[in-house]
Coordinates of C-alpha atoms in Angstrom, one line a residue:
Chain F
M6 CA -0.2 0.0 0.1
S7 CA 1.0 3.5 -1.1
P8 CA 1.7 5.8 2.1
V9 CA 0.1 8.9 2.5
V10 CA 1.3 11.4 1.3
Y11 CA 0.1 14.9 1.6
F12 CA 1.5 18.5 -0.4
V13 CA 2.3 21.3 1.7
I14 CA 2.1 24.7 -0.1
P15 CA 2.7 27.9 1.4
A16 CA 1.0 31.1 -1.1
Y17 CA 1.3 34.6 -0.5
N18 CA -0.5 36.5 -2.8
E19 CA -0.3 33.2 -5.4
E20 CA -3.5 34.4 -7.3
A21 CA -2.6 33.6 -10.5
A22 CA -0.7 31.2 -9.8
V23 CA -1.5 28.8 -7.0
G24 CA -4.8 27.2 -8.7
D25 CA -2.9 26.0 -11.4
V26 CA -0.6 24.3 -9.3
V27 CA -3.4 22.9 -6.7
R28 CA -5.1 20.8 -10.0
R29 CA -1.6 19.8 -11.7
V30 CA -0.7 18.2 -7.9
R31 CA -3.7 17.0 -7.8
A32 CA -4.0 15.3 -10.5
A33 CA -1.2 12.8 -9.0
F34 CA -1.5 13.0 -5.1
P35 CA -5.1 15.0 -4.0
N36 CA -4.4 15.8 -0.4
I37 CA -2.6 19.2 -0.4
V38 CA -3.0 22.2 1.7
V39 CA -2.0 25.5 1.0
V40 CA -1.6 27.9 3.3
D41 CA -2.4 31.1 2.6
D42 CA -0.3 33.9 4.6
G43 CA -2.2 36.6 4.6
S44 CA -3.0 37.5 1.1
A45 CA -4.7 40.4 0.5
D46 CA -5.8 38.6 -3.3
Q47 CA -8.0 35.7 -3.8
T48 CA -4.8 33.1 -3.2
A49 CA -7.3 30.9 -0.4
A50 CA -10.6 31.0 -3.1
A51 CA -8.6 30.3 -6.5
A52 CA -6.6 27.1 -4.4
R53 CA -9.8 25.8 -2.6
E54 CA -11.5 25.8 -6.3
A55 CA -8.8 23.9 -7.1
G56 CA -9.7 21.6 -4.8
A57 CA -6.9 21.9 -2.2
I58 CA -7.3 22.0 1.8
V59 CA -6.6 25.9 2.5
L60 CA -5.3 27.3 5.9
R61 CA -6.1 30.9 6.7
H62 CA -3.0 33.1 7.9
L63 CA -4.9 35.6 9.6
I64 CA -2.1 37.9 9.4
N65 CA 1.3 37.6 7.3
R66 CA 3.3 35.9 9.2
G67 CA 6.0 34.7 6.6
Q68 CA 7.0 31.5 5.2
G69 CA 8.6 29.7 7.8
A70 CA 5.3 30.3 9.6
A71 CA 3.1 29.1 7.0
L72 CA 4.8 25.5 6.3
K73 CA 5.0 25.1 10.0
T74 CA 0.8 26.0 9.8
G75 CA 0.6 23.3 6.7
I76 CA 2.9 20.9 8.5
D77 CA 0.8 20.4 11.6
C78 CA -2.4 21.0 9.5
A79 CA -1.2 17.4 7.3
V80 CA 0.2 15.3 10.6
A81 CA -3.2 16.5 12.2
R82 CA -4.4 14.7 9.4
G83 CA -2.2 11.4 9.3
A84 CA -0.1 12.2 6.6
E85 CA 2.8 9.7 5.8
I86 CA 4.8 11.2 3.9
I87 CA 4.3 15.1 3.5
V88 CA 5.8 17.3 0.9
T89 CA 7.1 20.4 1.0
F90 CA 6.1 22.6 -2.5
D91 CA 6.6 25.9 -3.5
S92 CA 3.0 28.6 -4.2
D93 CA 4.6 29.9 -8.0
G94 CA 5.2 27.0 -10.1
Q95 CA 8.2 26.9 -9.8
H96 CA 8.7 23.1 -9.4
R97 CA 7.8 20.1 -11.2
L98 CA 5.1 17.7 -10.4
E99 CA 8.1 15.0 -11.7
D100 CA 10.7 15.4 -9.7
V101 CA 8.1 14.6 -6.9
R102 CA 7.9 10.7 -6.9
A103 CA 11.7 10.2 -7.2
L104 CA 11.8 12.8 -4.0
I105 CA 9.3 11.1 -1.9
E106 CA 10.7 7.4 -3.2
P107 CA 13.3 7.3 -0.2
V108 CA 11.0 8.7 2.1
A109 CA 8.4 5.9 1.0
S110 CA 11.0 3.2 1.3
G111 CA 12.1 3.9 4.8
R112 CA 15.9 4.9 3.9
Y113 CA 15.9 8.6 4.6
D114 CA 14.0 10.1 7.1
V115 CA 13.8 13.8 4.6
A116 CA 14.1 14.2 1.0
L117 CA 15.9 17.1 -0.3
G118 CA 15.6 18.7 -3.3
S119 CA 18.4 19.9 -5.4
R120 CA 19.0 22.0 -8.3
F121 CA 22.6 21.8 -8.3
L122 CA 22.5 18.4 -9.1
D123 CA 20.1 18.7 -11.9
R124 CA 21.9 19.0 -15.5
E125 CA 19.3 21.6 -17.0
T126 CA 18.6 23.8 -14.1
K127 CA 19.5 27.1 -15.5
V128 CA 20.7 29.4 -12.3
P129 CA 21.1 33.1 -12.9
P130 CA 25.0 33.7 -11.6
L131 CA 24.1 36.3 -9.2
R132 CA 21.9 33.9 -7.4
K133 CA 24.1 30.5 -7.8
L134 CA 26.5 32.6 -5.9
T135 CA 24.7 33.8 -3.2
L136 CA 23.7 29.8 -3.2
K137 CA 26.9 27.9 -3.2
L138 CA 28.0 30.6 -0.1
G139 CA 24.7 29.9 2.2
V140 CA 26.2 25.9 1.1
V141 CA 29.3 27.1 2.4
F142 CA 28.1 28.5 5.5
T143 CA 25.2 25.6 6.4
R144 CA 28.5 23.5 6.5
L145 CA 30.0 25.5 8.8
V146 CA 27.6 26.4 10.7
S147 CA 24.7 23.7 10.6
R148 CA 27.8 20.9 9.7
I149 CA 25.3 18.9 7.7
Q150 CA 26.6 18.8 3.5
V151 CA 24.6 20.1 1.1
T152 CA 24.4 20.9 -2.5
D153 CA 21.6 23.2 -2.5
T154 CA 20.1 24.8 0.8
H155 CA 17.1 26.9 -0.1
N156 CA 15.4 24.5 -1.8
G157 CA 11.5 24.9 -1.5
L158 CA 11.0 21.0 -2.6
R159 CA 11.5 18.2 0.3
A160 CA 9.8 15.4 2.1
F161 CA 9.1 14.4 5.2
S162 CA 8.7 11.6 6.3
R163 CA 5.7 11.6 9.0
H164 CA 8.5 10.6 12.6
A165 CA 10.5 13.1 10.5
A166 CA 7.9 16.5 10.8
Q167 CA 6.9 16.2 13.8
E168 CA 10.1 16.3 14.8
I169 CA 12.0 19.6 13.3
Q170 CA 10.9 22.5 15.0
I171 CA 10.7 25.6 12.7
R172 CA 10.4 29.0 14.9
Q173 CA 12.1 30.7 11.9
D174 CA 8.7 32.5 10.4
R175 CA 10.8 34.3 7.4
M176 CA 13.0 32.7 4.9
A177 CA 15.7 31.7 7.3
H178 CA 13.6 28.1 8.1
A179 CA 15.3 26.7 5.5
S180 CA 18.6 26.7 6.8
E181 CA 16.4 25.8 10.2
I182 CA 15.1 22.3 8.7
L183 CA 18.9 21.5 7.5
D184 CA 20.4 22.9 11.4
E185 CA 17.5 20.5 13.1
I186 CA 18.6 17.4 11.2
S187 CA 21.5 17.5 11.9
R188 CA 21.2 18.1 15.3
L189 CA 18.4 15.3 15.1
K190 CA 20.3 13.1 12.8
L191 CA 18.3 12.2 10.6
R192 CA 18.9 10.5 7.5
F193 CA 18.9 12.6 4.3
C194 CA 19.7 12.3 0.7
E195 CA 19.6 14.9 -1.6
V196 CA 17.3 14.5 -5.3
P197 CA 18.4 16.2 -8.2
T198 CA 14.8 18.9 -8.8
R199 CA 14.3 21.6 -11.6
I200 CA 13.8 24.9 -11.2
L201 CA 12.2 26.6 -13.7
Y202 CA 13.1 30.1 -14.0
T203 CA 10.1 31.7 -15.4
D204 CA 9.4 35.3 -15.9
Y205 CA 6.9 34.6 -12.8
S206 CA 9.1 32.9 -10.1
K207 CA 11.8 35.6 -10.7
A208 CA 9.6 39.0 -10.1
K209 CA 7.4 36.9 -7.0
G210 CA 11.6 34.8 -5.3
Q211 CA 13.7 36.4 -3.0
R212 CA 16.1 39.0 -4.2
S213 CA 19.6 37.5 -3.6
S214 CA 20.8 40.7 -1.2
A215 CA 17.6 38.9 1.2
A216 CA 20.8 35.9 2.4
F217 CA 21.8 38.6 4.5
R218 CA 18.5 38.8 6.5
I219 CA 18.4 35.6 5.9
V220 CA 21.9 34.9 7.9
W221 CA 21.2 37.7 10.9
D222 CA 17.5 36.3 11.6
F223 CA 19.4 32.7 11.5
L224 CA 21.9 32.7 13.8
I225 CA 20.2 35.0 16.3
G226 CA 17.6 32.5 16.2
K227 CA 20.6 30.0 16.6
S228 CA 21.8 31.2 19.3
G229 CA 19.0 30.7 21.7
M230 CA 17.3 34.3 21.6
Chain P
M30 CA 29.3 88.3 16.6
A31 CA 31.3 86.7 19.4
D32 CA 30.5 87.6 22.6
I33 CA 26.3 87.7 20.9
L34 CA 27.1 84.0 20.1
V35 CA 28.8 84.2 24.0
E36 CA 25.7 85.8 25.6
H37 CA 23.6 83.3 23.6
H38 CA 25.0 80.0 24.6
S39 CA 24.7 81.2 27.8
S40 CA 21.3 82.0 28.3
N41 CA 20.8 79.2 25.9
R42 CA 21.9 76.9 28.2
L43 CA 20.0 78.5 31.8
I44 CA 17.0 77.7 29.1
I45 CA 18.0 74.3 28.3
Q46 CA 18.5 73.5 32.2
L47 CA 15.4 75.0 32.7
L48 CA 13.5 72.9 30.4
I49 CA 15.6 69.4 30.8
V50 CA 14.3 69.8 34.7
L51 CA 10.6 70.7 33.6
F52 CA 10.5 67.4 31.5
A53 CA 12.2 65.0 34.9
L54 CA 10.0 66.9 37.2
Y55 CA 6.6 66.2 34.5
A56 CA 8.7 62.9 34.6
L57 CA 8.7 62.1 37.7
T58 CA 4.6 62.8 38.0
R59 CA 4.0 60.0 35.1
T60 CA 6.2 57.4 37.4
L61 CA 4.7 58.2 40.1
M62 CA 0.8 58.5 39.0
R63 CA 1.9 54.8 36.9
F64 CA 3.0 53.2 40.7
R65 CA -0.3 54.4 42.2
K66 CA -2.5 53.0 39.6
R67 CA 0.0 50.3 39.3
T68 CA 0.4 49.6 36.1
I69 CA 3.8 49.7 37.5
G70 CA 6.4 47.4 40.0
L71 CA 7.9 48.9 42.8
A72 CA 10.9 48.1 41.9
E73 CA 10.3 50.1 38.2
F74 CA 8.9 53.4 40.4
V75 CA 12.3 53.0 42.1
V76 CA 14.7 52.8 39.3
W77 CA 12.6 55.2 37.1
S78 CA 12.5 57.9 40.2
G79 CA 16.1 57.5 40.4
F80 CA 17.0 57.7 36.6
W81 CA 14.5 61.2 36.9
I82 CA 15.3 62.3 40.1
A83 CA 19.8 62.4 39.5
G84 CA 19.2 63.3 35.7
G85 CA 17.2 66.9 36.8
I86 CA 20.5 67.0 39.8
C87 CA 22.6 66.7 36.8
V88 CA 22.2 69.0 34.9
M89 CA 21.3 71.5 37.6
W90 CA 24.7 71.1 38.9
P91 CA 27.2 70.3 35.4
G92 CA 30.0 69.8 38.6
I93 CA 28.4 67.0 39.4
T94 CA 29.0 65.6 36.1
Q95 CA 32.6 66.8 35.6
W96 CA 33.2 65.1 39.7
F97 CA 31.6 61.7 38.4
A98 CA 34.0 61.9 35.1
G99 CA 36.8 62.5 36.7
I100 CA 36.2 59.2 39.2
L101 CA 35.7 57.3 35.4
G102 CA 39.2 58.6 34.3
V103 CA 36.9 60.2 31.1
G104 CA 38.0 63.9 30.7
R105 CA 34.2 65.5 30.5
G106 CA 30.8 65.6 32.7
A107 CA 29.5 65.7 29.3
D108 CA 31.3 62.5 27.9
A109 CA 30.6 60.4 31.0
V110 CA 26.8 61.7 30.7
F111 CA 27.9 60.4 26.8
Y112 CA 28.9 57.2 27.3
I113 CA 27.2 55.6 29.9
G114 CA 23.7 56.5 27.7
L115 CA 25.2 54.9 25.2
V116 CA 25.3 52.0 27.1
G117 CA 22.0 51.9 28.7
L118 CA 20.1 53.3 25.2
S119 CA 22.0 50.3 23.6
Y120 CA 20.8 48.0 26.7
A121 CA 16.9 48.9 26.5
F122 CA 17.0 48.3 22.6
F123 CA 18.8 44.7 23.4
R124 CA 16.1 44.2 25.5
V125 CA 13.4 45.7 23.5
Y126 CA 14.4 43.5 20.7
L127 CA 14.5 40.2 22.2
R128 CA 10.4 41.4 23.0
T129 CA 10.0 41.8 20.1
R130 CA 11.0 38.8 18.4
Q131 CA 9.3 36.6 21.6
Q132 CA 6.0 38.9 20.4
D133 CA 6.7 37.3 17.2
Q134 CA 6.8 34.5 17.8
Q135 CA 3.6 34.3 19.9
L136 CA 1.8 36.2 17.3
T137 CA 2.6 33.0 15.1
M138 CA 1.9 30.8 17.2
L139 CA -1.5 32.2 18.1
V140 CA -2.4 32.5 14.3
R141 CA -1.2 29.2 13.5
K142 CA -3.3 28.1 16.2
L143 CA -6.6 30.2 14.5
A144 CA -6.0 28.9 11.1
L145 CA -5.7 25.6 12.5
R146 CA -8.7 25.7 14.4
D147 CA -10.5 27.5 11.8
A148 CA -9.7 23.7 9.3
E149 CA -11.4 21.9 11.4
T150 CA -14.7 24.0 12.0
N151 CA -15.2 24.4 8.6
A152 CA -16.3 21.4 6.8
Q153 CA -14.7 21.3 4.1
P154 CA -16.5 18.9 1.8
T155 CA -14.3 19.1 -1.3
T156 CA -11.1 18.1 0.5
P157 CA -11.5 14.9 2.1
P158 CA -10.3 12.2 0.2
K159 CA -10.6 9.1 1.1
T160 CA -6.8 8.4 2.4
A161 CA -7.4 11.4 5.2
A162 CA -10.3 9.5 6.1
D163 CA -8.9 6.4 6.6
A164 CA -6.5 8.1 8.7

């Protein structure tokens, strides 16, 4: 019997993209939790119409906070595998099966998507530099070796999803998740996943300069303050 | 020209002294009022009253800060006040920063609880597929 898979999709002002993303995912995976992170637009309605379970943050709390809310909901509903997926359409559904398999088979607790293991993904130069610095930073600070630290596509076992604490409300949650994997000594692997750098996803995504804020948030959080 | 400037300087100084002392007195009455209404505790009342009284005294008799600067080994009284003030403000800022972080986390927990609770109460007939019902 195949495990119960839940998709968790945090969305902030994504009415234009989230409906299509949900419909595409839903064709293969029926359980989708979209967390509308206090959007000002019709994100929640678009996601609900497309068939997702929609949770609403009354005010915007950040992607990390939204992910945690969605993961809590999925766990409460009996999810055995939880896949995190971005709402802007930058991930490919084809990659998800390869991501789920290592966790479903019980060999790993967490599977992380990596755009740098994928030969086809064309990462813009500045973004590549920033992400590579992130890899070095993560290796030094969290003592975990990965090739892509800020990829929104991941699969967690139920156990891993319950153990990993996400306290970083904003973007530093990605570093925090890796830190937690290292702290909890979870078994993890990386899987090549493509990132589709469309004009839309680039416009909606983070600026490379956001890295400073991420490092600051992460270090302050890690110091226990 | 220079004489006028000096004169202005000294009279301005009296005015600024008067203003600061008046402000300190005002702050002192507010502190007392808050203590009476019990919005602040005894310890806070003592600390803040001490702060405003000490500040007022230093402004009235600047020689005190000079004397204090001598003890600390800092050249001028104004410098001693400046250094201590800077350390005090930095610490206050740090406290506020930590407090804000803590409140941020509490706010997130609250928003999350509400989101999860609303999801429970709202019947969503389109969503529960058979796998979720089994679980």
